[in-house]
């Protein structure tokens, strides 16, 4: 009986993985359709997947840039999404400001040597601290209060590297300055993991406590992406 149960559980996990890959292939097609006609984006070399965002992530990112038209972007974690955002701003949103937070100075140096950012994109180095959230230790960037209160209207969260509990909790710090009348879009990567789910749950509870209206949607592929938007961006929740 134990062998049968073990085999059945392995079969379920295999089918779950196969379904995730099928969804990812579908997102790849949807993503490529969404950027059609935007030459600079179509020709941008991107390493999609693995540590970087997956196709669902880049579809969501492109759509919120194209339809949400943010004016002030804060990105946590330097990588492929940075290249995408910077290229998009250069060609389609030239007035939008873009700040990227990254802890690894050697990675910043390598990135700058291999990719030229748009003049409106800026990388800021921040140390990582081990902080306690609800009795658990989690990795967070050390970010000054001025940046926390910068009133960004797009937050792209893909850093720092994940924690088992309450992962990437910095977004909750930023949410403390968000009011119901504010315009905001939050793209939160790796939502399939438990630590990231816990952080989003805390974020939404903070919004509920402050009576900040929002909409949420989850895009599932080989990894999950969570999108949280303000009431005046409700249309983005159904992209």
Coordinates of N, CA, C and O in Angstrom, one line a residue, residues 70-74 97 145-155 173-179 181-185 210:
X70 N 3.1 54.1 -15.8 CA 3.6 54.6 -14.5 C 4.6 55.8 -14.8 O 5.2 55.9 -15.8
X71 N 4.7 56.6 -13.8 CA 5.6 57.8 -13.9 C 6.8 57.7 -13.0 O 7.8 58.4 -13.1
X72 N 6.7 56.7 -12.0 CA 7.8 56.6 -11.0 C 7.9 55.2 -10.6 O 7.0 54.7 -9.8
X73 N 8.9 54.5 -11.0 CA 9.0 53.0 -10.8 C 10.1 52.7 -9.8 O 11.2 53.2 -9.9
X74 N 9.8 51.8 -8.9 CA 10.8 51.3 -7.9 C 10.9 49.8 -8.1 O 9.9 49.1 -8.0
X97 N 10.6 57.9 -14.4 CA 11.7 57.7 -13.6 C 11.8 56.2 -13.1 O 10.7 55.7 -12.8
X145 N 14.3 56.2 4.7 CA 13.0 56.6 4.8 C 12.5 57.5 3.6 O 11.4 57.5 3.2
X146 N 13.5 58.3 3.0 CA 13.1 59.1 1.9 C 12.7 58.3 0.7 O 11.7 58.6 0.0
X147 N 13.3 57.2 0.5 CA 13.0 56.3 -0.7 C 11.7 55.6 -0.3 O 10.8 55.4 -1.2
X148 N 11.5 55.2 0.9 CA 10.2 54.5 1.3 C 9.0 55.4 1.1 O 7.9 54.9 0.8
X149 N 9.2 56.7 1.2 CA 8.1 57.6 1.0 C 8.1 58.3 -0.3 O 7.6 59.4 -0.5
X150 N 8.7 57.7 -1.3 CA 8.9 58.3 -2.6 C 7.6 58.3 -3.5 O 7.6 58.8 -4.6
X151 N 6.5 57.6 -3.0 CA 5.3 57.5 -3.7 C 5.4 57.0 -5.1 O 4.9 57.6 -6.1
X152 N 6.1 55.9 -5.3 CA 6.2 55.3 -6.6 C 4.8 54.8 -7.0 O 4.0 54.4 -6.1
X153 N 4.5 54.7 -8.3 CA 3.2 54.2 -8.7 C 3.4 52.8 -9.4 O 2.4 52.2 -9.7
X154 N 4.6 52.3 -9.5 CA 4.8 50.9 -9.9 C 6.0 50.3 -9.1 O 7.1 50.9 -9.1
X155 N 5.7 49.2 -8.4 CA 6.7 48.5 -7.6 C 6.9 47.1 -8.3 O 5.9 46.4 -8.5
X173 N 6.8 47.7 3.9 CA 7.3 49.0 4.4 C 6.8 50.1 3.5 O 6.4 51.1 3.9
X174 N 6.9 49.8 2.1 CA 6.4 50.8 1.2 C 4.9 51.1 1.3 O 4.4 52.2 1.1
X175 N 4.2 50.0 1.6 CA 2.8 50.1 1.7 C 2.3 51.0 2.8 O 1.2 51.5 2.7
X176 N 3.1 51.2 3.8 CA 2.7 52.0 4.9 C 2.5 53.4 4.5 O 1.7 54.2 5.2
X177 N 3.1 53.9 3.4 CA 2.9 55.3 3.0 C 1.8 55.4 1.9 O 1.5 56.5 1.5
X178 N 1.2 54.2 1.5 CA 0.2 54.2 0.4 C -1.2 54.6 1.0 O -1.6 53.9 2.0
X179 N -1.9 55.5 0.4 CA -3.2 55.9 0.8 C -4.3 55.4 -0.2 O -3.9 55.1 -1.3
X181 N -6.4 57.0 -2.0 CA -6.5 57.8 -3.2 C -5.2 57.6 -4.1 O -5.2 58.2 -5.2
X182 N -4.2 56.9 -3.6 CA -3.0 56.8 -4.4 C -3.1 55.9 -5.6 O -3.9 54.9 -5.5
X183 N -2.3 56.1 -6.6 CA -2.3 55.3 -7.8 C -1.1 54.3 -7.6 O 0.0 54.8 -7.5
X184 N -1.3 53.0 -7.6 CA -0.2 52.1 -7.4 C -0.5 50.8 -8.2 O -1.6 50.3 -8.4
X185 N 0.7 50.2 -8.6 CA 0.7 48.9 -9.2 C 1.8 48.1 -8.5 O 3.0 48.6 -8.5
X210 N -6.2 49.9 6.6 CA -6.2 51.4 6.3 C -7.3 51.7 5.3 O -7.4 52.9 4.9

